[in-house]
């Protein structure tokens, strides 16, 4: 097939888009990529006129030409028809010095909803009649809830979420514990996010296990941004941001703009890189990390070191050392050199670090810049934005703000869009600490105090949260994940 996908580690493993979405991860541990991505283009004069849903259809048709058009259309309609609280899906606001792209208007109030409302819709339309899919998801907090919400009670599909026990916010926990479906199970892992993600990947890599499941017509899949079916929908909002800038007459069609993206697993910002490949005039994509500054360090020396000390921060969804999707970037920026990518990924596992060639680093730096933000700077940024624009931003967005302002000293003139990845009420403890200089005994009290002080509206799903029935998560050790999955396979299917 013309439009088949390959593994980042082996261009001979070719699969269809359906297989890639169902399978999640390539069988050699690599990620699925489209070797033809760099030849695909959309016409800005066409995209600029489109509302979110038709825009999504056009972008996704370009990215996945083999996906049945009618199924795609139905999936987009089901995903975005009424689960977001605004017609624009991802509205853009003009603030002091920059534009804020709000990605948190979906059912769980984080940007993950944009991908995870659509992925289950795509999957349910391509699953074969007797087939079953078990979705395994490692989460630093927000993916878990958004995936549970998207996959809840979808027939023939089950979902297991693994999060770091004691590593998510009280609200994130409560969201997961209250999103209850017949086919959903949630477990806290004694360890951090990278432990959860590494073990999920190890289970994917276990060929014997996959074969034994295949005999029962069960496939494993992923709802993380390693799944191309979750990554592609995120490309759309980069175009949606650009459209709004043109419509609001802030820029002219064809003008270049910059994006700053609060970054953890590198899925969100990679979608921006894909948008650039399709022809969106992006000058630079600025990676913003929290105190877990692995990517910033990489930009200095070309050394990716996963062994830097792990830090818990006010932006827990970015407390990540191994940014999985960076592997896709290495694939494209190395001119699709799968042998080189395979070697680097092998070194990362063996030695805990790798160093790229100076040429590869130079290519990456042409498209990207990087910076990081410590905890105090996160709180200061929340205060600053409220002071300048009376907008309340969440700690992840605040980490982005700090890095963005640093970058704007180098390039003050190019219009800048900052991606706002979560509602501030999802992380009310840190926000209350920043704005009210006060620590609260419960997230409910913090939420009410922020509301009183700022008047910022609370998303409906979060105000309802504490009234919903809850099913507590199971707590398991990280070497018991496989047993746990087996147990759930029996309970769910
Ligand atoms: C997941 C998440 C991020 C990081 O996004 P990646 O795609 O993992 O880089 C940033 N902010 C919030 C609120 C998130 O939930």
CSV table of C-alpha atoms and ligand atoms in Angstrom, one decimal:
chain,number,residue,atom,x,y,z
A,1,UNK,CA,0.0,0.0,0.0
A,2,UNK,CA,1.1,3.5,-0.8
A,3,UNK,CA,0.2,5.0,2.5
A,4,UNK,CA,1.5,2.4,4.9
A,5,UNK,CA,3.3,3.3,8.1
A,6,UNK,CA,6.7,2.0,9.2
A,7,UNK,CA,8.4,1.6,12.6
A,8,UNK,CA,10.9,4.3,13.6
A,9,UNK,CA,13.4,1.5,14.1
A,10,UNK,CA,12.8,-0.5,11.0
A,11,UNK,CA,11.5,0.7,7.7
A,12,UNK,CA,10.7,-2.9,6.5
A,13,UNK,CA,7.9,-3.3,9.1
A,14,UNK,CA,5.0,-1.9,7.0
A,15,UNK,CA,1.4,-1.7,8.4
A,16,UNK,CA,-1.8,0.0,7.4
A,17,UNK,CA,-3.2,2.9,9.3
A,18,UNK,CA,-5.9,0.6,10.8
A,19,UNK,CA,-3.3,-1.8,12.1
A,20,UNK,CA,-1.2,1.1,13.5
A,21,UNK,CA,-4.1,2.5,15.4
A,22,UNK,CA,-5.2,-0.9,16.7
A,23,UNK,CA,-1.7,-2.0,17.6
A,24,UNK,CA,-0.4,1.3,19.1
A,25,UNK,CA,3.3,0.4,19.2
A,26,UNK,CA,5.3,-1.3,16.5
A,27,UNK,CA,6.3,-4.9,17.3
A,28,UNK,CA,10.0,-4.0,17.5
A,29,UNK,CA,9.3,-1.4,20.2
A,30,UNK,CA,9.5,1.5,17.8
A,31,UNK,CA,6.7,4.0,17.0
A,32,UNK,CA,4.7,4.1,13.9
A,33,UNK,CA,5.5,6.9,11.5
A,34,UNK,CA,4.5,7.9,8.0
A,35,UNK,CA,7.5,8.0,5.7
A,36,UNK,CA,5.5,10.2,3.3
A,37,UNK,CA,4.6,12.8,5.8
A,38,UNK,CA,7.1,15.3,4.4
A,39,UNK,CA,5.4,15.0,1.0
A,40,UNK,CA,1.9,15.9,2.3
A,41,UNK,CA,0.6,19.4,2.0
A,42,UNK,CA,-2.6,21.2,2.7
A,43,UNK,CA,-3.7,24.5,1.0
A,44,UNK,CA,-3.8,27.3,3.6
A,45,UNK,CA,-6.3,29.2,1.5
A,46,UNK,CA,-8.7,26.3,1.9
A,47,UNK,CA,-8.0,25.5,5.6
A,48,UNK,CA,-8.3,29.1,6.7
A,49,UNK,CA,-12.0,29.2,5.9
A,50,UNK,CA,-12.9,26.1,7.8
A,51,UNK,CA,-14.6,25.6,11.2
A,52,UNK,CA,-13.1,23.0,13.6
A,53,UNK,CA,-14.9,19.9,12.4
A,54,UNK,CA,-14.5,20.4,8.6
A,55,UNK,CA,-10.9,21.4,9.3
A,56,UNK,CA,-10.3,18.2,11.3
A,57,UNK,CA,-11.8,16.2,8.4
A,58,UNK,CA,-9.5,17.8,5.9
A,59,UNK,CA,-6.3,17.6,8.0
A,60,UNK,CA,-7.0,14.0,9.0
A,61,UNK,CA,-7.9,12.9,5.5
A,62,UNK,CA,-4.6,14.3,4.3
A,63,UNK,CA,-2.7,12.5,7.1
A,64,UNK,CA,-4.7,9.2,6.7
A,65,UNK,CA,-5.9,9.0,3.1
A,66,UNK,CA,-6.6,5.3,3.5
A,67,UNK,CA,-9.0,5.7,6.4
A,68,UNK,CA,-12.6,5.2,5.2
A,69,UNK,CA,-13.9,8.7,4.6
A,70,UNK,CA,-17.3,8.1,5.9
A,71,UNK,CA,-16.0,6.4,9.1
A,72,UNK,CA,-13.7,9.4,9.6
A,73,UNK,CA,-16.5,11.8,9.2
A,74,UNK,CA,-18.7,9.9,11.7
A,75,UNK,CA,-15.9,9.7,14.2
A,76,UNK,CA,-15.2,13.4,14.0
A,77,UNK,CA,-18.9,14.2,14.4
A,78,UNK,CA,-19.2,11.9,17.4
A,79,UNK,CA,-16.0,13.2,19.1
A,80,UNK,CA,-16.6,16.9,18.8
A,81,UNK,CA,-20.4,17.3,18.5
A,82,UNK,CA,-21.3,18.1,22.1
A,83,UNK,CA,-18.5,17.0,24.4
A,84,UNK,CA,-16.7,20.4,24.3
A,85,UNK,CA,-18.2,23.4,26.0
A,86,UNK,CA,-17.4,25.8,23.1
A,87,UNK,CA,-18.2,25.7,19.4
A,88,UNK,CA,-14.6,26.6,18.6
A,89,UNK,CA,-13.3,23.5,20.4
A,90,UNK,CA,-10.0,25.3,20.9
A,91,UNK,CA,-10.6,29.0,21.3
A,92,UNK,CA,-7.7,31.5,21.0
A,93,UNK,CA,-7.5,34.6,23.3
A,94,UNK,CA,-5.4,37.7,22.9
A,95,UNK,CA,-3.4,38.5,26.0
A,96,UNK,CA,-0.6,40.9,26.9
A,97,UNK,CA,2.4,40.0,24.5
A,98,UNK,CA,0.9,36.7,23.2
A,99,UNK,CA,-2.1,34.6,22.3
A,100,UNK,CA,-3.4,31.8,24.5
A,101,UNK,CA,-4.8,28.7,22.8
A,102,UNK,CA,-7.2,27.1,25.2
A,103,UNK,CA,-7.1,23.3,24.8
A,104,UNK,CA,-9.1,22.4,27.9
A,105,UNK,CA,-12.7,22.8,27.0
A,106,UNK,CA,-13.3,19.0,26.7
A,107,UNK,CA,-15.0,16.6,29.2
A,108,UNK,CA,-11.9,16.3,31.5
A,109,UNK,CA,-10.5,19.8,31.2
A,110,UNK,CA,-7.1,19.0,29.8
A,111,UNK,CA,-5.8,19.0,26.2
A,112,UNK,CA,-5.7,15.2,26.1
A,113,UNK,CA,-9.5,15.3,25.4
A,114,UNK,CA,-8.9,16.5,21.8
A,115,UNK,CA,-7.1,13.3,20.9
A,116,UNK,CA,-8.9,11.0,23.3
A,117,UNK,CA,-12.4,11.9,22.3
A,118,UNK,CA,-11.5,10.9,18.7
A,119,UNK,CA,-9.2,7.9,19.1
A,120,UNK,CA,-11.9,5.6,20.6
A,121,UNK,CA,-14.3,6.6,17.8
A,122,UNK,CA,-11.7,5.7,15.2
A,123,UNK,CA,-10.9,2.4,16.9
A,124,UNK,CA,-14.5,1.3,17.3
A,125,UNK,CA,-15.1,1.8,13.6
A,126,UNK,CA,-12.1,-0.3,12.4
A,127,UNK,CA,-12.3,-3.2,14.9
A,128,UNK,CA,-13.3,-6.5,13.3
A,129,UNK,CA,-16.6,-8.2,14.4
A,130,UNK,CA,-15.2,-10.8,16.8
A,131,UNK,CA,-12.0,-8.9,17.7
A,132,UNK,CA,-11.3,-7.4,21.2
A,133,UNK,CA,-8.8,-4.7,22.1
A,134,UNK,CA,-7.3,-4.1,25.5
A,135,UNK,CA,-6.0,-0.6,25.8
A,136,UNK,CA,-3.1,-0.1,28.2
A,137,UNK,CA,-2.3,3.4,29.2
A,138,UNK,CA,0.4,4.8,31.4
A,139,UNK,CA,-0.5,8.2,32.7
A,140,UNK,CA,1.0,11.1,34.6
A,141,UNK,CA,-2.5,12.1,35.5
A,142,UNK,CA,-4.4,13.7,32.6
A,143,UNK,CA,-4.3,11.0,29.9
A,144,UNK,CA,-5.8,8.5,32.3
A,145,UNK,CA,-9.0,10.4,32.9
A,146,UNK,CA,-9.3,11.5,29.3
A,147,UNK,CA,-8.8,7.9,28.1
A,148,UNK,CA,-11.3,6.5,30.6
A,149,UNK,CA,-13.8,9.1,29.5
A,150,UNK,CA,-13.3,8.4,25.8
A,151,UNK,CA,-13.3,4.6,26.0
A,152,UNK,CA,-15.9,4.2,28.7
A,153,UNK,CA,-18.4,1.4,27.7
A,154,UNK,CA,-17.1,1.3,24.1
A,155,UNK,CA,-18.1,-2.2,22.9
A,156,UNK,CA,-15.3,-4.8,22.3
A,157,UNK,CA,-12.7,-2.5,23.9
A,158,UNK,CA,-11.4,-2.6,27.5
A,159,UNK,CA,-9.1,-0.1,29.1
A,160,UNK,CA,-6.5,-0.4,31.9
A,161,UNK,CA,-4.9,2.8,33.3
A,162,UNK,CA,-1.7,2.8,35.3
A,163,UNK,CA,-0.7,6.0,37.1
A,164,UNK,CA,2.1,6.7,39.6
A,165,UNK,CA,0.6,6.1,43.1
A,166,UNK,CA,1.1,9.4,45.0
A,167,UNK,CA,2.2,11.1,41.8
A,168,UNK,CA,-1.1,12.7,40.6
A,169,UNK,CA,-3.1,15.6,42.0
A,170,UNK,CA,-6.1,14.9,44.3
A,171,UNK,CA,-8.4,16.2,41.5
A,172,UNK,CA,-6.7,14.0,38.9
A,173,UNK,CA,-7.2,11.0,41.1
A,174,UNK,CA,-10.8,11.8,41.8
A,175,UNK,CA,-11.5,12.2,38.1
A,176,UNK,CA,-10.1,8.7,37.4
A,177,UNK,CA,-11.9,7.1,40.3
A,178,UNK,CA,-15.2,8.6,39.3
A,179,UNK,CA,-15.0,7.7,35.6
A,180,UNK,CA,-16.4,4.2,35.9
A,181,UNK,CA,-17.3,2.0,33.0
A,182,UNK,CA,-18.0,-1.7,32.7
A,183,UNK,CA,-14.8,-1.9,30.7
A,184,UNK,CA,-12.5,0.4,32.7
A,185,UNK,CA,-9.9,-0.5,35.4
A,186,UNK,CA,-7.4,1.9,37.2
A,187,UNK,CA,-4.3,1.0,39.1
A,188,UNK,CA,-1.7,3.0,41.0
A,189,UNK,CA,1.8,1.8,40.5
A,190,UNK,CA,4.3,2.1,43.3
A,191,UNK,CA,6.9,4.1,41.3
A,192,UNK,CA,6.9,7.1,39.0
A,193,UNK,CA,5.4,7.8,35.6
A,194,UNK,CA,8.5,6.5,33.8
A,195,UNK,CA,8.2,3.2,35.7
A,196,UNK,CA,4.6,2.9,34.5
A,197,UNK,CA,5.4,3.8,30.9
A,198,UNK,CA,8.5,1.5,30.7
A,199,UNK,CA,6.5,-1.4,32.1
A,200,UNK,CA,3.6,-0.9,29.7
A,201,UNK,CA,6.1,-0.8,26.8
A,202,UNK,CA,7.7,-4.0,28.1
A,203,UNK,CA,4.4,-5.7,28.0
A,204,UNK,CA,3.8,-4.5,24.4
A,205,UNK,CA,7.2,-5.9,23.5
A,206,UNK,CA,6.4,-9.3,25.0
A,207,UNK,CA,5.8,-11.2,21.8
A,208,UNK,CA,4.9,-14.5,23.5
A,209,UNK,CA,2.2,-12.7,25.5
A,210,UNK,CA,0.9,-11.0,22.4
A,211,UNK,CA,0.7,-14.3,20.6
A,212,UNK,CA,-1.1,-16.0,23.5
A,213,UNK,CA,-3.7,-13.2,23.4
A,214,UNK,CA,-4.0,-13.3,19.6
A,215,UNK,CA,-5.2,-16.9,20.0
A,216,UNK,CA,-8.2,-15.5,21.9
A,217,UNK,CA,-8.6,-12.8,19.2
A,218,UNK,CA,-7.4,-10.1,21.7
A,219,UNK,CA,-5.0,-7.3,20.7
A,220,UNK,CA,-3.2,-4.9,23.0
A,221,UNK,CA,-3.3,-1.2,22.1
A,222,UNK,CA,-2.3,2.2,23.6
A,223,UNK,CA,-4.1,5.4,24.3
A,224,UNK,CA,-0.9,7.3,24.9
A,225,UNK,CA,0.4,9.7,22.3
A,226,UNK,CA,2.6,6.8,21.1
A,227,UNK,CA,-0.6,5.8,19.3
A,228,UNK,CA,-0.7,7.7,16.0
A,229,UNK,CA,-4.5,7.8,16.2
A,230,UNK,CA,-4.2,10.0,19.2
A,231,UNK,CA,-1.4,12.2,17.9
A,232,UNK,CA,-3.0,13.1,14.5
A,233,UNK,CA,-6.1,14.7,16.0
A,234,UNK,CA,-3.8,17.1,17.8
A,235,UNK,CA,-2.4,18.5,14.5
A,236,UNK,CA,-5.7,20.1,13.9
A,237,UNK,CA,-5.6,22.7,16.6
A,238,UNK,CA,-2.4,24.2,15.3
A,239,UNK,CA,-4.3,25.0,12.2
A,240,UNK,CA,-7.3,26.2,14.2
A,241,UNK,CA,-5.0,28.6,16.1
A,242,UNK,CA,-3.7,30.0,12.9
A,243,UNK,CA,-7.2,30.4,11.4
A,244,UNK,CA,-8.3,32.4,14.4
A,245,UNK,CA,-5.3,34.7,14.2
A,246,UNK,CA,-6.1,35.4,10.5
A,247,UNK,CA,-9.9,35.8,11.2
A,248,UNK,CA,-9.2,38.2,14.1
A,249,UNK,CA,-6.9,40.1,11.7
A,250,UNK,CA,-3.9,39.7,14.0
A,251,UNK,CA,-1.9,38.2,11.1
A,252,UNK,CA,-2.1,37.9,7.3
A,253,UNK,CA,-2.4,34.6,5.6
A,254,UNK,CA,1.1,33.2,5.1
A,255,UNK,CA,2.7,35.1,8.0
A,256,UNK,CA,5.0,33.0,10.2
A,257,UNK,CA,4.2,32.4,13.9
A,258,UNK,CA,5.8,30.7,16.9
A,259,UNK,CA,4.3,28.3,19.3
A,260,UNK,CA,5.3,27.5,22.9
A,261,UNK,CA,4.2,24.2,24.2
A,262,UNK,CA,4.3,22.9,27.8
A,263,UNK,CA,6.0,19.5,27.2
A,264,UNK,CA,6.2,16.1,28.8
A,265,UNK,CA,6.0,13.1,26.6
A,266,UNK,CA,6.5,15.3,23.5
A,267,UNK,CA,3.2,14.4,21.9
A,268,UNK,CA,1.6,17.8,21.9
A,269,UNK,CA,4.6,19.7,20.4
A,270,UNK,CA,5.3,16.9,17.9
A,271,UNK,CA,1.8,17.5,16.5
A,272,UNK,CA,3.0,21.1,15.9
A,273,UNK,CA,5.9,19.7,13.9
A,274,UNK,CA,3.5,17.6,11.9
A,275,UNK,CA,1.4,20.7,11.2
A,276,UNK,CA,4.6,22.5,10.0
A,277,UNK,CA,5.3,19.6,7.6
A,278,UNK,CA,1.8,20.0,6.2
A,279,UNK,CA,2.6,23.6,5.4
A,280,UNK,CA,1.5,25.6,8.4
A,281,UNK,CA,3.9,28.6,8.5
A,282,UNK,CA,5.6,27.9,11.9
A,283,UNK,CA,8.9,29.5,12.5
A,284,UNK,CA,9.8,27.9,15.8
A,285,UNK,CA,8.3,25.4,18.2
A,286,UNK,CA,9.5,26.2,21.7
A,287,UNK,CA,9.6,23.3,24.1
A,288,UNK,CA,8.8,24.3,27.7
A,289,UNK,CA,9.7,21.8,30.5
A,290,UNK,CA,9.3,22.1,34.2
A,291,UNK,CA,12.2,21.3,36.6
A,292,UNK,CA,12.6,17.9,34.9
A,293,UNK,CA,14.8,19.5,32.3
A,294,UNK,CA,16.0,16.6,30.2
A,295,UNK,CA,15.0,18.2,26.9
A,296,UNK,CA,16.6,21.5,27.7
A,297,UNK,CA,19.9,19.8,28.6
A,298,UNK,CA,19.7,17.9,25.3
A,299,UNK,CA,19.5,21.2,23.4
A,300,UNK,CA,22.7,22.3,25.1
A,301,UNK,CA,24.9,19.3,24.3
A,302,UNK,CA,23.0,16.9,22.2
A,303,UNK,CA,23.0,14.4,25.1
A,304,UNK,CA,19.7,12.9,26.1
A,305,UNK,CA,20.1,11.7,29.7
A,306,UNK,CA,17.2,10.0,31.4
A,307,UNK,CA,19.2,9.6,34.7
A,308,UNK,CA,18.9,13.2,35.8
A,309,UNK,CA,17.3,13.4,39.2
A,310,UNK,CA,13.5,13.1,39.1
A,311,UNK,CA,11.6,16.0,40.5
A,312,UNK,CA,8.0,16.3,41.6
A,313,UNK,CA,6.7,19.7,40.5
A,314,UNK,CA,3.5,21.8,40.5
A,315,UNK,CA,3.1,20.6,36.9
A,316,UNK,CA,2.8,16.8,37.5
A,317,UNK,CA,1.7,16.0,34.0
A,318,UNK,CA,5.1,17.0,32.8
A,319,UNK,CA,7.1,15.1,35.4
A,320,UNK,CA,8.7,12.9,32.8
A,321,UNK,CA,12.3,11.9,31.9
A,322,UNK,CA,11.7,9.8,28.8
A,323,UNK,CA,9.7,11.8,26.2
A,324,UNK,CA,8.5,8.9,24.0
A,325,UNK,CA,7.5,10.9,21.0
A,326,UNK,CA,11.0,12.4,20.7
A,327,UNK,CA,11.8,9.1,18.9
A,328,UNK,CA,9.5,10.2,16.1
A,329,UNK,CA,11.3,13.5,15.8
A,330,UNK,CA,14.6,11.7,15.6
A,331,UNK,CA,13.3,9.6,12.8
A,332,UNK,CA,12.3,12.6,10.7
A,333,UNK,CA,15.3,14.9,11.6
A,334,UNK,CA,17.7,12.1,10.8
A,335,UNK,CA,16.2,11.9,7.3
A,336,UNK,CA,14.4,8.7,8.3
A,337,UNK,CA,17.5,6.8,9.4
A,338,UNK,CA,15.9,3.9,11.2
A,339,UNK,CA,19.2,2.2,12.0
A,340,UNK,CA,20.4,5.4,13.7
A,341,UNK,CA,17.2,5.7,15.7
A,342,UNK,CA,17.3,2.1,16.7
A,343,UNK,CA,20.8,2.4,17.9
A,344,UNK,CA,20.1,5.6,20.0
A,345,UNK,CA,17.0,4.0,21.6
A,346,UNK,CA,19.1,0.9,22.4
A,347,UNK,CA,21.7,3.1,24.1
A,348,UNK,CA,19.0,4.8,26.1
A,349,UNK,CA,17.9,1.5,27.6
A,350,UNK,CA,21.4,0.1,28.1
A,351,UNK,CA,23.2,3.2,29.3
A,352,UNK,CA,20.5,5.6,30.3
A,353,UNK,CA,21.7,8.2,27.8
A,354,UNK,CA,22.6,8.8,24.2
A,355,UNK,CA,24.4,11.5,22.2
A,356,UNK,CA,23.2,12.5,18.7
A,357,UNK,CA,25.5,13.7,15.9
A,358,UNK,CA,26.1,17.4,15.6
A,359,UNK,CA,24.3,17.3,12.2
A,360,UNK,CA,21.2,15.8,13.8
A,361,UNK,CA,21.3,18.3,16.7
A,362,UNK,CA,21.6,21.2,14.1
A,363,UNK,CA,18.6,19.9,12.2
A,364,UNK,CA,16.5,19.7,15.4
A,365,UNK,CA,17.5,23.2,16.5
A,366,UNK,CA,16.3,24.7,13.2
A,367,UNK,CA,12.8,23.8,14.1
A,368,UNK,CA,12.9,23.9,17.9
A,369,UNK,CA,14.1,25.8,20.9
A,370,UNK,CA,13.9,24.6,24.5
A,371,UNK,CA,13.8,26.0,28.1
A,372,UNK,CA,12.6,25.0,31.5
A,373,UNK,CA,10.8,26.5,34.5
A,374,UNK,CA,11.4,25.8,38.2
A,375,UNK,CA,8.6,25.6,40.8
A,376,UNK,CA,9.0,29.2,42.1
A,377,UNK,CA,8.9,30.5,38.5
A,378,UNK,CA,5.6,28.6,37.9
A,379,UNK,CA,4.0,30.4,40.8
A,380,UNK,CA,5.4,33.8,39.7
A,381,UNK,CA,4.1,33.2,36.1
A,382,UNK,CA,0.6,32.5,37.4
A,383,UNK,CA,0.7,35.7,39.3
A,384,UNK,CA,2.2,37.7,36.4
A,385,UNK,CA,-0.5,36.6,33.9
A,386,UNK,CA,-3.3,37.3,36.3
A,387,UNK,CA,-1.7,40.7,37.0
A,388,UNK,CA,-1.3,41.6,33.3
A,389,UNK,CA,-4.5,40.1,31.9
A,390,UNK,CA,-6.8,39.0,34.7
A,391,UNK,CA,-6.5,35.4,33.3
A,392,UNK,CA,-6.0,32.5,35.6
A,393,UNK,CA,-3.7,29.9,34.0
A,394,UNK,CA,-2.7,26.4,35.3
A,395,UNK,CA,0.8,25.4,36.4
A,396,UNK,CA,1.6,23.6,33.1
A,397,UNK,CA,0.7,26.6,31.1
A,398,UNK,CA,2.6,28.8,33.5
A,399,UNK,CA,5.7,26.7,32.9
A,400,UNK,CA,5.2,27.4,29.2
A,401,UNK,CA,4.7,31.2,29.9
A,402,UNK,CA,8.1,31.5,31.6
A,403,UNK,CA,10.0,29.8,28.8
A,404,UNK,CA,8.0,31.8,26.3
A,405,UNK,CA,8.9,35.1,27.8
A,406,UNK,CA,12.6,34.2,27.8
A,407,UNK,CA,12.4,33.2,24.2
A,408,UNK,CA,10.5,36.4,23.2
A,409,UNK,CA,13.6,38.4,24.2
A,410,UNK,CA,15.4,36.7,21.3
A,411,UNK,CA,12.5,37.1,18.9
A,412,UNK,CA,10.0,39.8,20.1
A,413,UNK,CA,8.3,40.4,16.7
A,414,UNK,CA,7.0,37.1,15.6
A,415,UNK,CA,3.4,36.5,16.9
A,416,UNK,CA,3.5,33.9,19.6
A,417,UNK,CA,0.9,31.4,20.6
A,418,UNK,CA,1.1,29.7,24.0
A,419,UNK,CA,-0.8,26.4,24.3
A,420,UNK,CA,-2.9,26.3,27.5
A,421,UNK,CA,-3.0,22.6,28.3
A,422,UNK,CA,-5.3,22.4,31.4
A,423,UNK,CA,-8.0,24.3,33.3
A,424,UNK,CA,-6.5,26.1,36.3
A,425,UNK,CA,-9.1,24.4,38.5
A,426,UNK,CA,-7.6,21.0,37.8
A,427,UNK,CA,-4.6,22.1,39.8
A,428,UNK,CA,-6.3,24.4,42.3
A,429,UNK,CA,-3.7,23.8,45.1
A,430,UNK,CA,-0.9,25.3,43.2
A,431,UNK,CA,-3.0,28.1,41.6
A,432,UNK,CA,-4.3,29.1,45.1
A,433,UNK,CA,-0.8,29.1,46.4
A,434,UNK,CA,0.3,31.4,43.6
A,435,UNK,CA,-2.7,33.9,43.6
A,436,UNK,CA,-3.8,33.9,47.2
A,437,UNK,CA,-0.5,32.9,48.9
A,438,UNK,CA,-2.4,30.5,50.9
A,439,UNK,CA,-2.4,26.7,51.3
A,440,UNK,CA,-5.7,24.9,51.6
A,441,UNK,CA,-6.6,21.7,53.3
A,442,UNK,CA,-8.7,20.5,50.4
A,443,UNK,CA,-8.9,21.1,46.7
A,444,UNK,CA,-12.6,22.0,47.1
A,445,UNK,CA,-11.6,24.9,49.4
A,446,UNK,CA,-8.9,26.0,47.1
A,447,UNK,CA,-11.3,25.9,44.2
A,448,UNK,CA,-13.9,28.1,46.0
A,449,UNK,CA,-11.2,30.5,47.1
A,450,UNK,CA,-9.9,31.0,43.5
A,451,UNK,CA,-13.5,31.5,42.3
A,452,UNK,CA,-14.1,34.2,44.9
A,453,UNK,CA,-10.9,36.0,44.2
A,454,UNK,CA,-10.9,35.9,40.4
A,455,UNK,CA,-14.4,35.0,39.2
A,456,UNK,CA,-12.9,32.6,36.6
A,457,UNK,CA,-15.6,30.1,35.7
A,458,UNK,CA,-15.3,26.5,37.0
A,459,UNK,CA,-15.7,23.9,34.2
A,460,UNK,CA,-18.9,21.9,34.8
A,461,UNK,CA,-17.2,18.5,35.0
A,462,UNK,CA,-15.0,19.8,37.8
A,463,UNK,CA,-17.7,21.4,39.9
A,464,UNK,CA,-19.7,18.1,39.7
A,465,UNK,CA,-16.7,16.0,40.5
A,466,UNK,CA,-17.1,15.7,44.3
A,467,UNK,CA,-20.7,14.5,44.1
A,468,UNK,CA,-20.1,11.6,41.8
A,469,UNK,CA,-19.8,8.0,43.1
A,470,UNK,CA,-16.2,6.7,43.2
A,471,UNK,CA,-14.5,3.4,42.6
A,472,UNK,CA,-11.1,3.4,44.3
A,473,UNK,CA,-8.1,2.5,42.2
A,474,UNK,CA,-6.1,-0.7,42.9
A,475,UNK,CA,-2.6,-0.2,44.2
A,476,UNK,CA,-0.1,-2.7,42.7
A,477,UNK,CA,3.7,-3.1,42.5
A,478,UNK,CA,5.2,-2.4,39.1
A,479,UNK,CA,6.2,-6.0,38.5
A,480,UNK,CA,2.6,-7.2,38.9
A,481,UNK,CA,1.2,-5.3,36.0
A,482,UNK,CA,0.9,-8.3,33.7
A,483,UNK,CA,-1.0,-10.4,36.3
A,484,UNK,CA,-3.3,-7.4,36.8
A,485,UNK,CA,-4.0,-7.1,33.1
A,486,UNK,CA,-4.8,-10.9,32.8
A,487,UNK,CA,-7.2,-10.7,35.7
A,488,UNK,CA,-9.0,-7.7,34.1
A,489,UNK,CA,-9.2,-9.4,30.7
A,490,UNK,CA,-11.3,-12.1,32.4
A,491,UNK,CA,-13.4,-9.5,34.2
A,492,UNK,CA,-14.0,-7.3,31.1
A,493,UNK,CA,-14.4,-9.8,28.2
B,1,LIG,C1,0.0,15.7,29.1
B,1,LIG,C2,0.1,17.2,29.5
B,1,LIG,C3,1.2,17.9,29.1
B,1,LIG,C4,2.3,17.4,28.3
B,1,LIG,O1,2.0,17.0,27.1
B,1,LIG,P1,2.9,16.0,26.2
B,1,LIG,O2,2.1,15.7,25.0
B,1,LIG,O3,3.0,14.8,27.1
B,1,LIG,O4,4.2,16.6,25.9
B,1,LIG,C5,1.2,19.3,29.5
B,1,LIG,N1,0.2,19.8,30.3
B,1,LIG,C6,-0.8,19.1,30.7
B,1,LIG,C7,-1.9,19.7,31.5
B,1,LIG,C8,-0.9,17.7,30.3
B,1,LIG,O5,-2.0,17.0,30.7
